[in-house]
Short mmCIF file of C-alpha atoms and ligand atoms in Angstrom, two decimals:
data_model
loop_
_atom_site.label_atom_id
_atom_site.label_comp_id
_atom_site.label_asym_id
_atom_site.label_seq_id
_atom_site.Cartn_x
_atom_site.Cartn_y
_atom_site.Cartn_z
CA MET A 1055 -33.42 -47.88 7.47
CA ASP A 1056 -32.84 -44.64 5.81
CA THR A 1057 -33.50 -41.38 7.59
CA LYS A 1058 -36.93 -40.30 7.04
CA TYR A 1059 -37.66 -36.29 6.51
CA VAL A 1060 -40.88 -34.86 8.21
CA PHE A 1061 -41.55 -31.36 7.41
CA VAL A 1062 -44.21 -29.43 9.54
CA THR A 1063 -45.49 -26.44 7.90
CA GLY A 1064 -48.12 -24.02 9.15
CA GLY A 1065 -51.20 -21.92 7.39
CA VAL A 1066 -53.76 -19.42 8.26
CA VAL A 1067 -52.53 -17.81 11.09
CA SER A 1068 -49.25 -17.99 12.93
CA SER A 1069 -48.87 -19.28 16.90
CA LEU A 1070 -50.87 -22.66 16.17
CA GLY A 1071 -48.19 -24.63 17.92
CA LYS A 1072 -46.27 -26.02 15.11
CA GLY A 1073 -43.40 -26.37 17.41
CA ILE A 1074 -45.46 -28.23 20.05
CA ILE A 1075 -46.67 -30.57 17.44
CA SER A 1076 -43.20 -31.23 16.02
CA ALA A 1077 -42.01 -32.13 19.48
CA SER A 1078 -44.87 -34.30 20.17
CA LEU A 1079 -44.53 -36.52 17.16
CA ALA A 1080 -40.83 -36.54 17.95
CA CYS A 1081 -41.40 -37.52 21.35
CA LEU A 1082 -44.00 -40.36 20.48
CA LEU A 1083 -41.26 -41.59 17.82
CA LYS A 1084 -38.67 -41.70 20.53
CA ALA A 1085 -40.57 -43.66 22.81
CA ARG A 1086 -41.17 -46.04 19.83
CA GLY A 1087 -37.25 -46.33 20.03
CA PHE A 1088 -36.13 -44.16 17.14
CA ARG A 1089 -33.36 -41.78 17.03
CA VAL A 1090 -35.25 -38.22 16.31
CA THR A 1091 -34.05 -35.01 16.03
CA ILE A 1092 -35.94 -31.81 15.19
CA GLN A 1093 -34.82 -28.72 13.26
CA LYS A 1094 -36.30 -25.31 12.80
CA PHE A 1095 -35.98 -22.98 10.17
CA ASP A 1096 -36.55 -19.30 10.73
CA PRO A 1097 -37.09 -17.35 7.71
CA TYR A 1098 -35.67 -13.84 9.26
CA ILE A 1099 -32.34 -12.31 7.90
CA ASN A 1100 -30.64 -12.38 11.60
CA ILE A 1101 -27.98 -14.70 11.49
CA ASP A 1102 -29.27 -16.03 14.89
CA PRO A 1103 -31.61 -15.02 17.49
CA GLY A 1104 -29.21 -13.72 19.74
CA THR A 1105 -29.38 -10.22 18.99
CA LEU A 1106 -32.96 -10.14 19.03
CA ASN A 1107 -34.84 -8.16 21.89
CA PRO A 1108 -37.00 -10.77 24.00
CA TYR A 1109 -39.90 -8.32 22.95
CA GLU A 1110 -39.38 -9.68 19.49
CA HIS A 1111 -38.91 -13.12 19.62
CA GLY A 1112 -39.51 -14.29 23.35
CA GLU A 1113 -36.32 -15.87 25.00
CA CYS A 1114 -33.33 -16.73 23.13
CA TYR A 1115 -32.30 -20.51 24.10
CA VAL A 1116 -28.80 -21.88 24.02
CA THR A 1117 -27.59 -25.06 23.10
CA ASP A 1118 -24.66 -26.91 24.48
CA ASP A 1119 -22.54 -26.14 21.67
CA GLY A 1120 -23.22 -22.55 22.14
CA HIS A 1121 -25.54 -21.65 19.57
CA GLU A 1122 -28.29 -19.10 20.53
CA ALA A 1123 -31.36 -20.32 19.07
CA ASP A 1124 -35.09 -20.05 18.54
CA LEU A 1125 -37.40 -20.92 21.93
CA ASP A 1126 -38.80 -23.97 19.90
CA LEU A 1127 -35.54 -25.39 20.40
CA GLY A 1128 -36.14 -25.70 24.33
CA HIS A 1129 -39.78 -27.40 23.63
CA TYR A 1130 -38.10 -29.86 21.33
CA GLU A 1131 -35.41 -30.76 24.32
CA ARG A 1132 -38.09 -30.82 27.05
CA PHE A 1133 -40.36 -32.95 24.81
CA THR A 1134 -37.73 -35.54 23.55
CA ASN A 1135 -35.20 -35.28 25.91
CA ILE A 1136 -32.59 -35.02 23.42
CA ARG A 1137 -30.07 -32.52 23.04
CA THR A 1138 -30.03 -29.97 20.35
CA SER A 1139 -27.24 -28.23 18.47
CA ARG A 1140 -26.40 -25.86 16.11
CA ALA A 1141 -27.39 -27.46 13.45
CA ASN A 1142 -30.65 -27.55 14.69
CA ASN A 1143 -31.66 -23.85 14.06
CA VAL A 1144 -31.19 -22.19 10.68
CA THR A 1145 -32.37 -18.86 9.87
CA THR A 1146 -32.25 -17.10 6.16
CA GLY A 1147 -29.60 -15.03 7.41
CA ARG A 1148 -27.48 -18.15 7.76
CA ILE A 1149 -27.94 -19.34 4.72
CA TYR A 1150 -27.40 -16.42 2.69
CA GLN A 1151 -24.20 -15.77 4.96
CA SER A 1152 -22.96 -19.28 3.65
CA VAL A 1153 -23.79 -18.80 0.21
CA ILE A 1154 -22.43 -15.41 0.21
CA ASP A 1155 -19.20 -16.95 1.77
CA LYS A 1156 -19.13 -19.66 -1.07
CA GLU A 1157 -19.48 -17.02 -3.66
CA ARG A 1158 -16.69 -14.58 -2.37
CA HIS A 1159 -14.68 -17.80 -1.98
CA GLY A 1160 -15.02 -18.48 -5.75
CA ASP A 1161 -16.85 -21.79 -5.30
CA TYR A 1162 -19.67 -21.38 -7.68
CA LEU A 1163 -17.06 -21.04 -10.80
CA GLY A 1164 -18.28 -17.79 -11.99
CA LYS A 1165 -21.89 -18.85 -12.29
CA THR A 1166 -24.76 -16.18 -11.41
CA VAL A 1167 -25.80 -16.96 -7.84
CA GLN A 1168 -29.42 -17.22 -7.42
CA ILE A 1169 -32.20 -18.32 -4.93
CA VAL A 1170 -32.94 -21.53 -6.90
CA PRO A 1171 -30.67 -23.43 -7.32
CA HIS A 1172 -28.34 -21.93 -4.71
CA ILE A 1173 -29.93 -20.73 -1.90
CA THR A 1174 -32.49 -23.73 -2.08
CA ASP A 1175 -29.42 -26.08 -2.53
CA GLU A 1176 -28.00 -24.70 0.80
CA ILE A 1177 -31.11 -25.06 2.79
CA LYS A 1178 -31.48 -28.69 1.19
CA ARG A 1179 -28.08 -29.24 2.23
CA SER A 1180 -29.00 -28.01 5.80
CA VAL A 1181 -31.89 -30.35 6.05
CA ARG A 1182 -29.77 -33.47 4.92
CA ALA A 1183 -26.82 -32.47 7.10
CA LEU A 1184 -28.67 -33.98 10.17
CA GLY A 1185 -29.59 -37.13 8.36
CA THR A 1186 -26.29 -37.88 6.79
CA THR A 1187 -24.73 -37.94 10.11
CA GLY A 1188 -26.38 -41.30 10.74
CA ARG A 1189 -27.35 -40.71 13.93
CA TYR A 1190 -31.09 -40.04 13.28
CA ASP A 1191 -34.03 -42.62 12.01
CA PHE A 1192 -36.21 -39.28 11.88
CA VAL A 1193 -35.67 -35.86 10.97
CA ILE A 1194 -38.38 -33.81 11.59
CA THR A 1195 -38.02 -29.93 9.96
CA GLU A 1196 -40.40 -27.01 11.14
CA ILE A 1197 -40.53 -24.46 8.75
CA GLY A 1198 -41.11 -21.44 10.61
CA GLY A 1199 -43.82 -18.76 9.34
CA THR A 1200 -46.70 -18.98 7.48
CA VAL A 1201 -47.76 -20.49 4.12
CA GLY A 1202 -48.29 -17.25 1.79
CA ASP A 1203 -45.53 -15.50 3.69
CA ILE A 1204 -42.98 -14.05 0.99
CA GLU A 1205 -39.88 -14.80 3.32
CA SER A 1206 -40.82 -18.78 3.65
CA LEU A 1207 -40.81 -19.29 -0.16
CA PRO A 1208 -37.31 -20.40 -0.62
CA PHE A 1209 -37.74 -22.82 2.04
CA LEU A 1210 -40.81 -24.18 0.96
CA GLU A 1211 -39.54 -24.59 -2.60
CA SER A 1212 -36.62 -26.64 -0.95
CA VAL A 1213 -39.38 -28.90 0.45
CA ARG A 1214 -41.25 -29.02 -2.70
CA GLN A 1215 -37.46 -30.70 -4.28
CA LEU A 1216 -36.91 -32.74 -1.37
CA ARG A 1217 -40.21 -34.45 -1.48
CA TRP A 1218 -39.39 -35.19 -4.87
CA GLU A 1219 -35.92 -36.18 -4.51
CA LEU A 1220 -36.80 -38.51 -1.32
CA GLY A 1221 -39.86 -40.09 -2.39
CA GLN A 1222 -41.26 -41.93 0.31
CA ASN A 1223 -38.44 -40.86 3.00
CA ALA A 1224 -40.25 -37.34 2.81
CA LEU A 1225 -43.62 -36.58 4.50
CA CYS A 1226 -45.58 -33.23 4.63
CA ILE A 1227 -47.53 -32.21 7.73
CA HIS A 1228 -49.47 -29.02 7.32
CA LEU A 1229 -51.00 -27.46 10.57
CA THR A 1230 -53.83 -25.08 10.13
CA TYR A 1231 -56.71 -23.32 11.93
CA VAL A 1232 -60.19 -23.92 11.84
CA PRO A 1233 -61.90 -21.02 13.69
CA TYR A 1234 -65.21 -21.54 15.92
CA ILE A 1235 -67.95 -18.48 14.75
CA ALA A 1236 -69.49 -18.17 17.79
CA ALA A 1237 -72.59 -16.26 16.45
CA ALA A 1238 -73.47 -19.01 13.94
CA LYS A 1239 -72.07 -21.67 16.38
CA GLU A 1240 -70.02 -23.23 13.97
CA LEU A 1241 -66.67 -24.61 12.54
CA LYS A 1242 -65.36 -23.04 9.36
CA THR A 1243 -63.06 -25.34 7.40
CA LYS A 1244 -62.55 -22.61 4.43
CA PRO A 1245 -59.29 -21.10 5.65
CA THR A 1246 -57.83 -24.74 5.84
CA GLN A 1247 -58.93 -25.38 2.37
CA HIS A 1248 -57.67 -22.00 1.06
CA SER A 1249 -53.86 -22.65 3.04
CA VAL A 1250 -53.89 -26.36 1.56
CA LYS A 1251 -54.51 -24.55 -1.82
CA GLN A 1252 -51.84 -22.40 -1.19
CA LEU A 1253 -49.69 -24.83 -0.45
CA GLN A 1254 -50.27 -26.76 -3.49
CA GLU A 1255 -49.66 -24.10 -5.88
CA LEU A 1256 -46.28 -24.07 -4.14
CA GLY A 1257 -46.33 -27.43 -5.67
CA ILE A 1258 -46.32 -29.27 -2.17
CA GLN A 1259 -49.39 -31.64 -1.45
CA PRO A 1260 -49.82 -32.43 2.24
CA ASP A 1261 -49.83 -35.81 3.38
CA VAL A 1262 -51.17 -35.23 6.81
CA LEU A 1263 -53.47 -32.14 8.13
CA VAL A 1264 -53.52 -31.37 11.89
CA LEU A 1265 -56.25 -28.89 12.59
CA ARG A 1266 -56.03 -26.71 15.94
CA THR A 1267 -59.19 -26.17 17.03
CA GLU A 1268 -61.13 -24.88 20.29
CA LYS A 1269 -64.00 -27.41 19.64
CA HIS A 1270 -64.23 -30.96 18.77
CA ILE A 1271 -64.31 -31.65 15.13
CA GLY A 1272 -66.66 -34.06 14.07
CA HIS A 1273 -66.25 -37.30 11.60
CA ASP A 1274 -68.11 -35.76 8.96
CA MET A 1275 -66.44 -32.26 9.05
CA ARG A 1276 -62.86 -34.26 8.74
CA GLY A 1277 -64.21 -36.30 5.79
CA LYS A 1278 -65.13 -32.91 4.19
CA ILE A 1279 -61.99 -31.59 4.71
CA ALA A 1280 -60.12 -34.61 3.34
CA ARG A 1281 -61.96 -34.66 0.47
CA PHE A 1282 -61.01 -31.01 -0.54
CA CYS A 1283 -57.64 -31.30 0.52
CA ASN A 1284 -56.63 -34.58 -1.21
CA VAL A 1285 -55.82 -35.93 2.31
CA ALA A 1286 -56.79 -39.55 3.26
CA PRO A 1287 -59.38 -39.01 6.00
CA ASP A 1288 -57.33 -40.79 8.56
CA ALA A 1289 -54.52 -38.57 8.02
CA VAL A 1290 -56.88 -35.55 9.44
CA VAL A 1291 -55.84 -34.96 12.93
CA GLN A 1292 -57.20 -32.29 15.53
CA SER A 1293 -55.36 -30.74 17.76
CA ILE A 1294 -57.87 -29.61 20.47
CA ASP A 1295 -56.85 -26.94 22.90
CA VAL A 1296 -55.58 -28.46 25.86
CA ASP A 1297 -54.82 -27.54 29.73
CA SER A 1298 -50.97 -28.20 29.27
CA ILE A 1299 -48.92 -28.49 26.12
CA TYR A 1300 -47.44 -31.53 27.69
CA LYS A 1301 -50.94 -33.23 27.31
CA VAL A 1302 -50.18 -32.88 23.19
CA PRO A 1303 -48.35 -35.71 22.59
CA MET A 1304 -51.11 -38.05 24.21
CA LYS A 1305 -53.88 -36.48 22.01
CA MET A 1306 -51.77 -37.27 18.80
CA HIS A 1307 -51.07 -40.67 19.81
CA GLU A 1308 -54.99 -41.35 20.52
CA GLN A 1309 -55.63 -40.37 16.91
CA HIS A 1310 -52.62 -42.19 15.77
CA LEU A 1311 -50.56 -39.28 14.12
CA ASP A 1312 -47.08 -41.52 15.14
CA GLU A 1313 -49.03 -44.35 13.22
CA ILE A 1314 -49.86 -42.37 10.17
CA VAL A 1315 -46.68 -40.92 9.73
CA MET A 1316 -44.90 -44.42 9.84
CA ARG A 1317 -47.13 -46.44 7.54
CA LYS A 1318 -46.84 -43.58 5.25
CA MET A 1319 -43.21 -43.65 4.85
CA GLY A 1320 -43.07 -47.35 4.76
CA VAL A 1321 -41.84 -47.99 8.54
CA PRO A 1322 -43.36 -51.04 9.97
CA VAL A 1323 -45.45 -50.02 12.75
CA GLU A 1324 -45.17 -52.50 15.72
CA GLY A 1325 -46.28 -52.25 19.11
CA GLU A 1326 -47.01 -49.31 21.42
CA PRO A 1327 -44.71 -45.93 22.27
CA ASP A 1328 -43.50 -46.37 25.94
CA MET A 1329 -45.01 -43.51 27.38
CA ALA A 1330 -45.09 -44.82 30.84
CA PRO A 1331 -42.71 -41.88 32.36
CA TRP A 1332 -44.74 -39.54 30.11
CA THR A 1333 -48.07 -40.38 31.76
CA ALA A 1334 -46.54 -40.81 35.00
CA PHE A 1335 -45.72 -36.68 34.79
CA LEU A 1336 -49.21 -36.26 33.41
CA HIS A 1337 -50.78 -38.00 36.36
CA LYS A 1338 -49.21 -36.15 39.11
CA LEU A 1339 -50.14 -32.95 36.82
CA ASP A 1340 -53.71 -33.68 37.02
CA GLY A 1341 -53.43 -34.86 41.00
CA ALA A 1342 -51.85 -31.52 42.04
CA THR A 1343 -54.40 -29.03 43.62
CA GLU A 1344 -51.83 -27.07 46.13
CA VAL A 1345 -50.16 -24.12 44.86
CA VAL A 1346 -46.67 -22.91 45.60
CA ASN A 1347 -46.16 -19.33 44.57
CA ILE A 1348 -43.03 -18.16 43.32
CA GLY A 1349 -42.13 -14.43 42.19
CA LEU A 1350 -40.13 -13.77 39.18
CA VAL A 1351 -38.49 -10.67 39.21
CA GLY A 1352 -37.32 -9.23 35.87
CA LYS A 1353 -37.89 -6.68 33.28
CA TYR A 1354 -39.80 -8.59 30.71
CA VAL A 1355 -42.97 -9.30 32.59
CA GLU A 1356 -45.62 -8.18 30.07
CA LEU A 1357 -44.21 -11.18 27.77
CA GLN A 1358 -44.03 -14.28 29.54
CA ASP A 1359 -42.14 -16.15 26.45
CA ALA A 1360 -38.93 -14.04 27.64
CA TYR A 1361 -38.54 -16.31 30.60
CA LYS A 1362 -40.08 -19.77 28.46
CA SER A 1363 -37.43 -22.17 29.78
CA ILE A 1364 -37.74 -20.99 33.62
CA ASN A 1365 -41.43 -21.10 33.55
CA GLU A 1366 -41.23 -24.61 32.16
CA SER A 1367 -38.38 -25.82 34.54
CA LEU A 1368 -40.45 -24.68 37.78
CA PHE A 1369 -43.65 -25.97 36.26
CA HIS A 1370 -41.53 -29.62 35.89
CA ALA A 1371 -40.02 -29.07 39.54
CA ALA A 1372 -43.63 -28.27 40.72
CA THR A 1373 -45.47 -31.02 38.99
CA TYR A 1374 -43.02 -33.46 40.26
CA ALA A 1375 -43.12 -32.01 44.00
CA GLY A 1376 -47.12 -32.81 43.76
CA TYR A 1377 -47.95 -28.81 43.58
CA LYS A 1378 -49.35 -26.59 41.09
CA VAL A 1379 -46.75 -23.52 40.43
CA LYS A 1380 -48.41 -20.07 40.08
CA ILE A 1381 -45.73 -17.81 38.75
CA HIS A 1382 -46.17 -13.88 39.87
CA TYR A 1383 -44.47 -11.64 37.51
CA ILE A 1384 -42.88 -8.71 39.60
CA HIS A 1385 -42.05 -5.77 37.47
CA SER A 1386 -38.15 -5.02 38.64
CA GLU A 1387 -38.29 -1.46 37.47
CA LYS A 1388 -41.29 -0.78 39.62
CA LEU A 1389 -40.25 -2.68 42.82
CA LYS A 1390 -39.07 -0.04 45.37
CA PRO A 1391 -38.05 -0.10 49.12
CA GLU A 1392 -41.82 0.91 50.06
CA ASN A 1393 -43.62 -1.58 48.22
CA VAL A 1394 -41.34 -4.73 48.37
CA GLY A 1395 -43.19 -6.29 51.45
CA THR A 1396 -46.52 -5.95 49.54
CA GLN A 1397 -45.25 -7.31 46.19
CA LEU A 1398 -43.27 -10.17 47.75
CA GLY A 1399 -44.51 -10.39 51.40
CA ASP A 1400 -46.92 -13.60 50.55
CA LEU A 1401 -44.55 -15.42 48.17
CA ASP A 1402 -42.89 -18.73 48.96
CA GLY A 1403 -39.76 -18.63 46.89
CA ILE A 1404 -38.40 -15.85 44.33
CA ILE A 1405 -36.13 -16.08 41.42
CA ILE A 1406 -34.13 -13.05 40.01
CA ALA A 1407 -34.21 -13.65 36.40
CA PRO A 1408 -31.30 -13.03 33.86
CA GLY A 1409 -31.05 -10.11 31.68
CA PHE A 1410 -28.79 -7.43 30.22
CA GLY A 1411 -28.41 -3.82 30.80
CA GLN A 1412 -29.25 -1.34 33.66
CA ARG A 1413 -33.09 -0.91 33.19
CA GLY A 1414 -34.45 -2.64 36.13
CA ILE A 1415 -31.60 -3.63 37.93
CA ASP A 1416 -32.10 -1.62 41.54
CA GLY A 1417 -35.47 -3.46 41.88
CA LYS A 1418 -33.29 -6.50 41.95
CA PHE A 1419 -31.21 -5.16 44.38
CA VAL A 1420 -34.48 -4.22 46.60
CA ALA A 1421 -35.70 -7.90 45.96
CA LEU A 1422 -32.37 -9.65 47.26
CA LYS A 1423 -32.32 -7.50 50.21
CA TRP A 1424 -35.77 -8.49 51.26
CA CYS A 1425 -35.28 -12.34 50.65
CA ARG A 1426 -31.93 -11.94 52.60
CA GLU A 1427 -33.73 -10.42 55.38
CA HIS A 1428 -36.55 -12.45 55.23
CA ASP A 1429 -34.62 -15.89 54.58
CA ILE A 1430 -36.77 -16.65 51.76
CA PRO A 1431 -35.69 -19.49 49.05
CA THR A 1432 -33.97 -17.68 46.36
CA LEU A 1433 -32.55 -18.48 42.98
CA GLY A 1434 -30.33 -15.78 40.97
CA ILE A 1435 -29.89 -16.88 37.46
CA CYS A 1436 -27.09 -15.09 35.51
CA LEU A 1437 -27.74 -11.67 36.03
CA GLY A 1438 -29.81 -12.65 38.93
CA MET A 1439 -26.54 -14.21 40.41
CA GLN A 1440 -24.49 -11.30 39.69
CA CYS A 1441 -27.38 -8.78 41.31
CA MET A 1442 -26.56 -11.27 44.32
CA VAL A 1443 -23.16 -10.83 44.26
CA ILE A 1444 -23.28 -6.93 43.93
CA GLU A 1445 -25.93 -6.74 46.86
CA TYR A 1446 -24.28 -8.57 49.11
CA ALA A 1447 -20.87 -6.70 48.57
CA ARG A 1448 -22.81 -3.34 48.88
CA ASP A 1449 -25.06 -4.20 51.98
CA VAL A 1450 -22.99 -6.47 53.83
CA LEU A 1451 -19.23 -5.92 52.97
CA GLY A 1452 -20.21 -2.14 52.97
CA LEU A 1453 -18.45 -1.58 49.44
CA GLU A 1454 -21.68 0.96 48.82
CA ASP A 1455 -20.55 1.67 45.08
CA ALA A 1456 -19.96 -2.14 44.12
CA ASN A 1457 -21.19 -2.83 40.75
CA SER A 1458 -20.84 -4.87 37.33
CA THR A 1459 -18.88 -2.70 35.04
CA GLU A 1460 -21.90 -3.55 32.49
CA MET A 1461 -23.99 -0.86 34.69
CA ASP A 1462 -20.97 1.26 35.76
CA SER A 1463 -18.01 0.92 33.77
CA THR A 1464 -15.93 3.30 36.14
CA THR A 1465 -17.21 1.60 39.72
CA ARG A 1466 -14.01 1.55 42.17
CA HIS A 1467 -15.76 -2.06 43.14
CA ASN A 1468 -16.02 -4.47 40.06
CA VAL A 1469 -17.18 -7.26 41.75
CA ILE A 1470 -18.60 -8.42 38.56
CA ASP A 1471 -16.55 -7.46 35.26
CA LEU A 1472 -15.41 -8.41 31.90
CA MET A 1473 -12.35 -10.93 31.67
CA GLU A 1474 -9.02 -9.46 30.15
CA GLU A 1475 -9.67 -11.99 27.22
CA GLN A 1476 -13.32 -10.36 26.51
CA LYS A 1477 -12.04 -6.31 26.71
CA SER A 1478 -10.77 -6.70 23.24
CA ILE A 1479 -13.61 -8.11 21.33
CA THR A 1480 -16.31 -5.41 20.26
CA ASN A 1481 -18.68 -7.56 18.11
CA MET A 1482 -21.91 -7.51 19.97
CA GLY A 1483 -22.23 -11.26 19.21
CA GLY A 1484 -18.87 -12.42 19.64
CA THR A 1485 -18.13 -11.50 23.15
CA MET A 1486 -20.44 -13.85 24.89
CA ARG A 1487 -19.79 -17.28 26.87
CA LEU A 1488 -22.12 -19.71 25.24
CA GLY A 1489 -23.00 -22.99 25.55
CA ALA A 1490 -22.14 -25.77 28.03
CA TYR A 1491 -19.51 -25.16 30.56
CA ASP A 1492 -17.91 -27.73 33.55
CA CYS A 1493 -18.50 -26.84 36.76
CA HIS A 1494 -17.03 -28.33 40.11
CA LEU A 1495 -19.21 -28.10 43.09
CA ARG A 1496 -17.91 -28.04 46.78
CA PRO A 1497 -19.18 -31.27 48.20
CA ASP A 1498 -21.17 -29.67 51.24
CA SER A 1499 -22.99 -26.93 48.92
CA LEU A 1500 -26.72 -27.09 48.30
CA ALA A 1501 -25.97 -27.35 44.44
CA ALA A 1502 -23.89 -30.57 45.23
CA LYS A 1503 -26.74 -31.68 47.53
CA ALA A 1504 -29.61 -31.12 44.51
CA TYR A 1505 -27.45 -32.60 41.64
CA GLY A 1506 -26.15 -35.07 43.64
CA ALA A 1507 -22.69 -34.73 42.10
CA THR A 1508 -19.81 -32.61 42.49
CA GLU A 1509 -19.07 -32.34 38.47
CA ILE A 1510 -21.44 -30.85 36.37
CA SER A 1511 -22.10 -29.05 32.98
CA GLU A 1512 -24.60 -26.46 32.46
CA ARG A 1513 -25.32 -23.70 29.69
CA HIS A 1514 -24.12 -20.15 29.67
CA ARG A 1515 -25.38 -17.03 28.06
CA HIS A 1516 -23.45 -13.94 29.42
CA ARG A 1517 -20.18 -11.62 28.86
CA PHE A 1518 -19.52 -10.52 32.74
CA GLU A 1519 -17.87 -12.88 35.25
CA PHE A 1520 -17.59 -12.88 39.13
CA ASN A 1521 -14.18 -11.04 39.82
CA ASN A 1522 -12.13 -13.22 41.90
CA SER A 1523 -10.11 -10.53 43.82
CA TYR A 1524 -13.66 -10.25 45.48
CA ARG A 1525 -13.52 -13.82 46.31
CA GLU A 1526 -12.10 -14.08 49.79
CA ALA A 1527 -13.60 -10.75 51.34
CA LEU A 1528 -17.29 -11.78 50.40
CA GLU A 1529 -16.37 -15.31 51.70
CA ALA A 1530 -15.27 -13.95 54.79
CA ALA A 1531 -18.64 -12.34 54.94
CA GLY A 1532 -20.63 -15.33 54.44
CA MET A 1533 -21.12 -15.31 50.83
CA GLN A 1534 -19.38 -18.72 49.64
CA CYS A 1535 -18.16 -19.43 45.73
CA VAL A 1536 -19.16 -22.96 45.41
CA GLY A 1537 -19.23 -23.67 42.32
CA THR A 1538 -15.92 -22.86 39.66
CA ASN A 1539 -15.05 -23.62 36.51
CA PRO A 1540 -12.18 -26.09 36.32
CA ALA A 1541 -10.42 -25.03 33.79
CA THR A 1542 -10.56 -21.10 34.18
CA GLY A 1543 -11.44 -20.89 37.95
CA LEU A 1544 -14.28 -18.84 37.09
CA VAL A 1545 -16.92 -18.65 39.81
CA GLU A 1546 -20.39 -20.47 38.70
CA VAL A 1547 -22.32 -20.83 41.71
CA VAL A 1548 -22.79 -18.69 45.00
CA GLU A 1549 -24.81 -19.68 47.78
CA VAL A 1550 -24.86 -18.21 51.57
CA PRO A 1551 -25.11 -21.03 53.78
CA ALA A 1552 -26.43 -18.93 57.17
CA LEU A 1553 -29.59 -18.83 54.70
CA ARG A 1554 -32.27 -21.70 53.74
CA TRP A 1555 -31.64 -21.74 50.54
CA PHE A 1556 -30.07 -18.92 48.79
CA VAL A 1557 -28.52 -19.64 45.54
CA GLY A 1558 -27.10 -17.63 42.47
CA THR A 1559 -25.90 -19.56 39.14
CA GLN A 1560 -23.93 -17.75 36.64
CA TYR A 1561 -25.17 -20.43 34.36
CA HIS A 1562 -28.71 -21.37 33.14
CA PRO A 1563 -30.13 -24.31 34.68
CA GLU A 1564 -33.44 -23.86 32.99
CA TYR A 1565 -32.06 -24.53 29.79
CA SER A 1566 -31.74 -28.31 30.67
CA SER A 1567 -34.90 -28.80 32.56
CA THR A 1568 -36.86 -31.64 30.60
CA VAL A 1569 -39.74 -33.48 31.14
CA LEU A 1570 -38.64 -37.02 31.86
CA SER A 1571 -35.27 -35.00 32.98
CA PRO A 1572 -36.20 -32.18 35.42
CA SER A 1573 -33.52 -29.81 36.56
CA PRO A 1574 -32.39 -30.71 40.03
CA LEU A 1575 -31.67 -27.48 41.12
CA PHE A 1576 -35.23 -26.22 40.22
CA ARG A 1577 -36.46 -29.39 42.08
CA ASP A 1578 -34.40 -28.24 45.23
CA PHE A 1579 -35.79 -24.63 44.92
CA ILE A 1580 -39.33 -25.64 44.65
CA ARG A 1581 -38.78 -28.19 47.56
CA ALA A 1582 -37.57 -25.26 49.65
CA ALA A 1583 -40.06 -22.83 48.55
CA ILE A 1584 -42.31 -25.55 49.66
CA GLU A 1585 -40.96 -26.18 53.08
CA PHE A 1586 -40.90 -22.06 53.69
CA LYS A 1587 -44.61 -21.98 52.78
CA HIS A 1588 -46.03 -25.37 55.37
CA GLU A 1589 -43.58 -23.35 58.04
CA ASN A 1590 -45.51 -19.87 57.22
CA GLU A 1591 -48.52 -21.53 57.36
CA ASN A 1592 -47.74 -23.12 60.89
CA LYS A 1593 -46.85 -20.07 62.38
CA HIS A 1594 -50.17 -18.43 60.91
N1 LIG B 2841 -26.04 -8.80 31.41
C1 LIG B 2841 -25.04 -10.06 32.19
C2 LIG B 2841 -23.78 -10.58 31.45
O1 LIG B 2841 -23.76 -9.79 29.96
C3 LIG B 2841 -25.76 -11.36 32.29
C4 LIG B 2841 -26.46 -11.87 30.99
C5 LIG B 2841 -27.94 -12.89 31.58
O2 LIG B 2841 -28.72 -12.50 32.50
N2 LIG B 2841 -27.81 -14.00 30.47
O3 LIG B 2841 -23.02 -11.29 31.85
#
């Protein structure tokens, strides 16, 4: 079968959940046995979100091949269990960069370089690049932003052209908002009508409308929307608020979104998607009543999107354990020896978050000392792991000024430092260790027990590393380096075996946790937290 291209656009307001709808459709198509991938176009000028502050765009997700990507790619992986890559996230900046590079290289043979056709051609090439690999039956392309934005225009123009070129192999799903006006007790369709008109003005007739709504949209109202928007009545689907994003695929399937898409693209509809493992997860979710309380110590507590993948990984792990997870966001800047007891005292497990820079770092040390002294299950991720090493070096080894050279470039005890080969690189985007790296685990470690393997691969995003000259001293003092990169000898995992569950990873296990294949490390962390909770309950 030819590769089918599905475009997902959004109207009326942002944050309607285009990423979740795209991921849900992909999830259903995959469960029907198709090979699917999802791609996100971001209309901003940054080359990638790597240099963006989390306050701007939430977490920066990292793909296996080391691309710093929009957090929607995390949803794609969590819903489809399919790995994404650099080709799955393209920004306006990247499009312009490659057009400008080609222009400098003389590739346009003296022509005037313009938005149409040169920028649009580059966008179209990026869409088709995934299809021409021959690896996918469906390429779902989510266009970031909202119809009417100046910056998404070249993307929408490219969609218009591609629909023309691809015929039945292209389809457009438009996601809009149907607000409920409480005073009038009515749902309103006008914003949807306007948004579709705006799309039509750009030459795009949507094939399917997905209506985000708080209240059920009845048959009559769907008929009205269909009539005004030139869309078949059965292709008007509602996306009603649900208590978990993971319920959206089933909601879409109940309204036959997968079938509608297939039928419109001439793909024979046979049987049903195999959603059994997915519904088993939802069953566990609905059956869970008891709560496990996890503290997340970090500096972006006001903005939970900053820790999106960690939140989701905890949620996957707790759900499979039959628990609800309550995440307590603990502001590392406000954590002091005086208040650590009240802040962490009632929690069942603590995560020390990743991060960059000095701000909030002291609170992480305070938290770690408390966790160690009270033997609370603790997982340190990236900067969290580096803090574990620093705190241990200071408090247990007695190296009072132990630090990372990221925080203090003149420290005498640089237990975390830049590696020689990185020191000469000054470009902020260029110095990071990014993407999946192999790690060898000591067979007797908690990590090896969790993964059920000694050879693993996980994704990284950091500049600084454990300084191996302190390895011997730390190990003699009880902190074991149980995971190392087989090629470079860099330390990837530390543990303190004298404690019940105290693990730090230089890598980010949260990037690879999906609904159907949850992170083993988070699973064991949550198990340890549940055990700890029960022990405490029995004591009282
Ligand atoms: N700031 C640390 C480094 O660059 C850790 C980064 C992170 O936590 N992602 O090494």
